[in-house]
Amino acid sequence: MSYPYQPSAPSASASAPMMPPFTTAVIGPQYCAPYPVDLAIVKKVMTISDGNFVVTDINNNVVFKVKGSLMTLRDRRVLIDAAGNPIATLRRKMMSAHDRWQAYRGESTESKDLIFTLKRSSLIQFKAKLDVFLANNTKEDVCDFKVKGSWFERSCTVYAAESNNIVAQMHKKHTVQSILIGKDNFMVTVYPNIDYAFIVALIVILDEINEDERDD
């Protein structure tokens, strides 16, 4: 059995956040590392065949890719691992004012394979506030994760449920190179024992919501 690529651990001198007492596996436990994971997410603006996101570790090794198509509406993305295996399908729920997305295992879009649902905390927002509900949280009274951030400030933080416990932090970085070659660069730090494939999926959805707002 082959296992997904494991990002490299940071050096021992790196300051690490305190590890949560338990492993939070959403997409899979193989994506939970006992140390902080730093990932670079490059958004390719003008591409179709190779996917529109590439995710690498601190050593520039490819960890994930996200495939979509410029030829269709932005309503579906597929997260694949370094070997090309589909991990999760991210799909906008139609007729929901572009504010509700669902993630499924592999390339499925069947309810039995639902992993999580993401939606806006409220319809009118000046800063992104998104609630994430895992598949078994059918009542959706209390969210399992919360995403807060400002796309104007190019920053975003993921929290555990309604608490102030941070599980991941993202910031968007523009460089001269990224502007010249048509790429958008994101950096994200995923805290120990948190599913980094899940965090990448959240960031991809956040970017899609941002594009919707820009178009509107």
Tab-separated table of C-alpha atoms in Angstrom:
chain	number	residue	atom	x	y	z
A	1	MET	CA	0.000	0.000	0.000
A	2	SER	CA	1.440	3.363	-0.951
A	3	TYR	CA	1.151	6.298	1.410
A	4	PRO	CA	0.792	9.957	0.473
A	5	TYR	CA	3.835	12.182	0.473
A	6	GLN	CA	4.682	13.450	3.961
A	7	PRO	CA	5.964	17.031	4.104
A	8	SER	CA	9.334	17.520	5.696
A	9	ALA	CA	9.529	18.409	9.368
A	10	PRO	CA	10.877	21.866	10.194
A	11	SER	CA	14.265	22.213	11.825
A	12	ALA	CA	14.505	21.638	15.567
A	13	SER	CA	15.182	25.336	16.123
A	14	ALA	CA	11.838	26.323	14.641
A	15	SER	CA	9.356	27.609	17.174
A	16	ALA	CA	6.422	25.223	17.158
A	17	PRO	CA	2.918	25.898	18.422
A	18	MET	CA	1.632	23.692	21.205
A	19	MET	CA	0.322	20.368	19.909
A	20	PRO	CA	-3.389	19.638	20.371
A	21	PRO	CA	-4.076	16.656	22.661
A	22	PHE	CA	-5.633	14.673	19.814
A	23	THR	CA	-5.266	14.199	16.086
A	24	THR	CA	-7.879	15.947	13.962
A	25	ALA	CA	-8.228	13.863	10.804
A	26	VAL	CA	-10.902	15.106	8.399
A	27	ILE	CA	-9.800	13.769	5.014
A	28	GLY	CA	-7.406	11.188	6.484
A	29	PRO	CA	-5.005	10.537	9.406
A	30	GLN	CA	-2.115	10.205	6.945
A	31	TYR	CA	-2.368	13.977	6.457
A	32	CYS	CA	-1.834	14.727	10.154
A	33	ALA	CA	1.790	15.379	11.144
A	34	PRO	CA	3.074	15.641	14.760
A	35	TYR	CA	4.786	18.923	13.862
A	36	PRO	CA	3.732	22.188	12.174
A	37	VAL	CA	3.507	21.860	8.386
A	38	ASP	CA	4.356	24.856	6.199
A	39	LEU	CA	2.925	24.724	2.683
A	40	ALA	CA	3.209	27.022	-0.311
A	41	ILE	CA	0.138	27.192	-2.535
A	42	VAL	CA	0.724	28.582	-6.016
A	43	LYS	CA	-2.301	29.595	-8.040
A	44	LYS	CA	-1.706	29.434	-11.777
A	45	VAL	CA	-3.902	31.985	-13.477
A	46	MET	CA	-3.613	30.943	-17.120
A	47	THR	CA	-3.625	27.158	-17.284
A	48	ILE	CA	-6.037	24.307	-18.010
A	49	SER	CA	-4.208	21.009	-18.300
A	50	ASP	CA	-2.013	21.060	-15.199
A	51	GLY	CA	-4.565	22.254	-12.665
A	52	ASN	CA	-4.914	25.738	-11.236
A	53	PHE	CA	-3.235	25.168	-7.842
A	54	VAL	CA	0.024	23.448	-6.919
A	55	VAL	CA	0.868	22.834	-3.252
A	56	THR	CA	4.483	22.289	-2.195
A	57	ASP	CA	6.340	21.797	1.077
A	58	ILE	CA	9.270	23.881	2.368
A	59	ASN	CA	11.652	21.877	0.140
A	60	ASN	CA	9.559	22.623	-2.966
A	61	ASN	CA	8.301	19.024	-3.230
A	62	VAL	CA	4.785	18.760	-4.692
A	63	VAL	CA	2.281	17.574	-2.060
A	64	PHE	CA	-1.058	18.272	-3.792
A	65	LYS	CA	-2.527	19.713	-6.960
A	66	VAL	CA	-5.999	21.112	-7.498
A	67	LYS	CA	-7.572	20.603	-10.884
A	68	GLY	CA	-10.340	22.579	-12.483
A	69	SER	CA	-11.083	23.972	-15.904
A	70	LEU	CA	-11.285	27.445	-17.355
A	71	MET	CA	-13.774	26.048	-19.875
A	72	THR	CA	-16.488	25.394	-17.302
A	73	LEU	CA	-18.176	27.335	-14.533
A	74	ARG	CA	-16.173	27.489	-11.326
A	75	ASP	CA	-18.378	24.994	-9.505
A	76	ARG	CA	-16.037	22.033	-9.002
A	77	ARG	CA	-12.414	21.414	-8.024
A	78	VAL	CA	-10.614	18.097	-7.437
A	79	LEU	CA	-7.794	17.824	-4.890
A	80	ILE	CA	-5.227	15.215	-5.953
A	81	ASP	CA	-2.086	13.928	-4.253
A	82	ALA	CA	1.458	13.984	-5.650
A	83	ALA	CA	0.869	10.619	-7.377
A	84	GLY	CA	-2.238	11.921	-9.160
A	85	ASN	CA	-4.818	10.126	-7.002
A	86	PRO	CA	-8.043	12.085	-6.363
A	87	ILE	CA	-8.471	12.805	-2.651
A	88	ALA	CA	-11.490	15.087	-2.527
A	89	THR	CA	-13.976	16.776	-4.847
A	90	LEU	CA	-15.007	20.307	-3.879
A	91	ARG	CA	-18.357	21.364	-5.290
A	92	ARG	CA	-20.409	24.511	-4.974
A	93	LYS	CA	-23.986	23.772	-4.040
A	94	MET	CA	-26.030	25.386	-6.764
A	95	MET	CA	-28.906	27.736	-5.975
A	96	SER	CA	-27.251	28.756	-2.727
A	97	ALA	CA	-26.114	32.305	-3.623
A	98	HIS	CA	-22.533	31.030	-4.089
A	99	ASP	CA	-22.041	30.741	-0.327
A	100	ARG	CA	-22.188	26.989	0.296
A	101	TRP	CA	-19.625	24.370	-0.760
A	102	GLN	CA	-19.450	20.637	-0.123
A	103	ALA	CA	-16.442	18.283	-0.122
A	104	TYR	CA	-16.674	14.591	-1.031
A	105	ARG	CA	-14.209	11.696	-0.936
A	106	GLY	CA	-12.318	10.939	-4.144
A	107	GLU	CA	-14.214	12.006	-7.234
A	108	SER	CA	-17.621	11.217	-5.756
A	109	THR	CA	-20.438	13.700	-5.280
A	110	GLU	CA	-22.768	11.263	-3.498
A	111	SER	CA	-24.131	12.096	-0.064
A	112	LYS	CA	-22.626	8.947	1.495
A	113	ASP	CA	-19.148	10.261	0.598
A	114	LEU	CA	-19.655	13.768	2.038
A	115	ILE	CA	-16.684	14.960	4.135
A	116	PHE	CA	-17.710	18.472	5.135
A	117	THR	CA	-19.859	21.466	4.218
A	118	LEU	CA	-18.714	25.101	4.279
A	119	LYS	CA	-21.007	28.123	4.303
A	120	ARG	CA	-21.010	31.803	5.187
A	121	SER	CA	-21.801	32.736	8.775
A	122	SER	CA	-24.054	35.495	7.410
A	123	LEU	CA	-25.038	36.792	3.994
A	124	ILE	CA	-23.582	40.290	4.375
A	125	GLN	CA	-19.929	40.387	5.410
A	126	PHE	CA	-17.046	42.822	5.215
A	127	LYS	CA	-14.615	40.125	6.303
A	128	ALA	CA	-14.807	36.438	5.455
A	129	LYS	CA	-16.487	34.449	8.238
A	130	LEU	CA	-17.198	30.893	7.194
A	131	ASP	CA	-18.553	27.947	9.167
A	132	VAL	CA	-17.395	24.389	8.479
A	133	PHE	CA	-19.566	21.405	9.405
A	134	LEU	CA	-18.269	17.835	9.224
A	135	ALA	CA	-20.515	15.263	7.541
A	136	ASN	CA	-21.811	13.794	10.807
A	137	ASN	CA	-22.839	17.249	12.055
A	138	THR	CA	-26.201	17.158	10.301
A	139	LYS	CA	-27.964	19.663	12.570
A	140	GLU	CA	-25.345	22.359	11.905
A	141	ASP	CA	-26.184	24.084	15.190
A	142	VAL	CA	-22.524	24.547	16.118
A	143	CYS	CA	-19.735	24.531	13.566
A	144	ASP	CA	-16.750	22.168	13.786
A	145	PHE	CA	-14.342	24.755	12.378
A	146	LYS	CA	-14.542	28.482	11.685
A	147	VAL	CA	-12.630	30.467	9.085
A	148	LYS	CA	-12.048	34.188	9.610
A	149	GLY	CA	-10.103	36.588	7.476
A	150	SER	CA	-9.932	39.561	5.192
A	151	TRP	CA	-9.247	39.089	1.496
A	152	PHE	CA	-8.379	42.794	1.309
A	153	GLU	CA	-5.632	42.197	3.901
A	154	ARG	CA	-4.701	38.863	2.257
A	155	SER	CA	-4.866	36.930	5.525
A	156	CYS	CA	-6.955	34.114	6.943
A	157	THR	CA	-7.112	31.987	10.108
A	158	VAL	CA	-8.845	28.667	10.772
A	159	TYR	CA	-10.170	28.001	14.287
A	160	ALA	CA	-11.456	24.869	16.007
A	161	ALA	CA	-15.241	25.231	16.381
A	162	GLU	CA	-16.342	28.431	18.166
A	163	SER	CA	-13.121	28.632	20.177
A	164	ASN	CA	-10.053	30.827	19.796
A	165	ASN	CA	-7.863	27.761	19.228
A	166	ILE	CA	-6.022	28.311	15.950
A	167	VAL	CA	-5.431	25.237	13.761
A	168	ALA	CA	-4.012	26.963	10.661
A	169	GLN	CA	-2.991	30.393	9.407
A	170	MET	CA	-2.741	31.556	5.807
A	171	HIS	CA	-1.476	34.718	4.182
A	172	LYS	CA	-1.410	35.685	0.534
A	173	LYS	CA	1.879	36.968	-0.810
A	174	HIS	CA	2.334	38.979	-4.003
A	175	THR	CA	5.787	39.085	-5.541
A	176	VAL	CA	7.136	40.719	-8.676
A	177	GLN	CA	7.662	37.245	-10.132
A	178	SER	CA	4.083	36.176	-9.384
A	179	ILE	CA	2.717	39.230	-11.184
A	180	LEU	CA	4.968	38.779	-14.213
A	181	ILE	CA	4.278	35.073	-14.741
A	182	GLY	CA	0.631	35.104	-13.764
A	183	LYS	CA	0.776	33.276	-10.472
A	184	ASP	CA	-0.731	33.930	-7.075
A	185	ASN	CA	1.181	32.713	-4.016
A	186	PHE	CA	-0.334	31.653	-0.701
A	187	MET	CA	1.534	30.478	2.384
A	188	VAL	CA	-0.145	28.409	5.084
A	189	THR	CA	1.079	27.018	8.396
A	190	VAL	CA	-0.921	24.011	9.612
A	191	TYR	CA	-0.596	23.295	13.318
A	192	PRO	CA	0.526	19.865	14.610
A	193	ASN	CA	-1.936	16.956	14.322
A	194	ILE	CA	-4.287	18.943	12.055
A	195	ASP	CA	-5.272	17.478	8.682
A	196	TYR	CA	-3.305	19.578	6.180
A	197	ALA	CA	-5.212	18.180	3.166
A	198	PHE	CA	-8.404	19.501	4.790
A	199	ILE	CA	-6.829	22.930	5.336
A	200	VAL	CA	-5.744	23.094	1.676
A	201	ALA	CA	-9.306	22.250	0.617
A	202	LEU	CA	-10.625	25.119	2.758
A	203	ILE	CA	-8.195	27.585	1.188
A	204	VAL	CA	-9.154	26.531	-2.337
A	205	ILE	CA	-12.830	27.125	-1.510
A	206	LEU	CA	-11.983	30.484	0.074
A	207	ASP	CA	-10.241	31.537	-3.114
A	208	GLU	CA	-13.275	30.564	-5.180
A	209	ILE	CA	-15.554	32.609	-2.900
A	210	ASN	CA	-13.159	35.528	-3.257
A	211	GLU	CA	-13.303	35.240	-7.046
A	212	ASP	CA	-17.109	35.233	-6.894
A	213	GLU	CA	-17.091	38.432	-4.836
A	214	ARG	CA	-14.614	40.035	-7.242
A	215	ASP	CA	-16.838	39.151	-10.207
A	216	ASP	CA	-19.894	40.552	-8.442
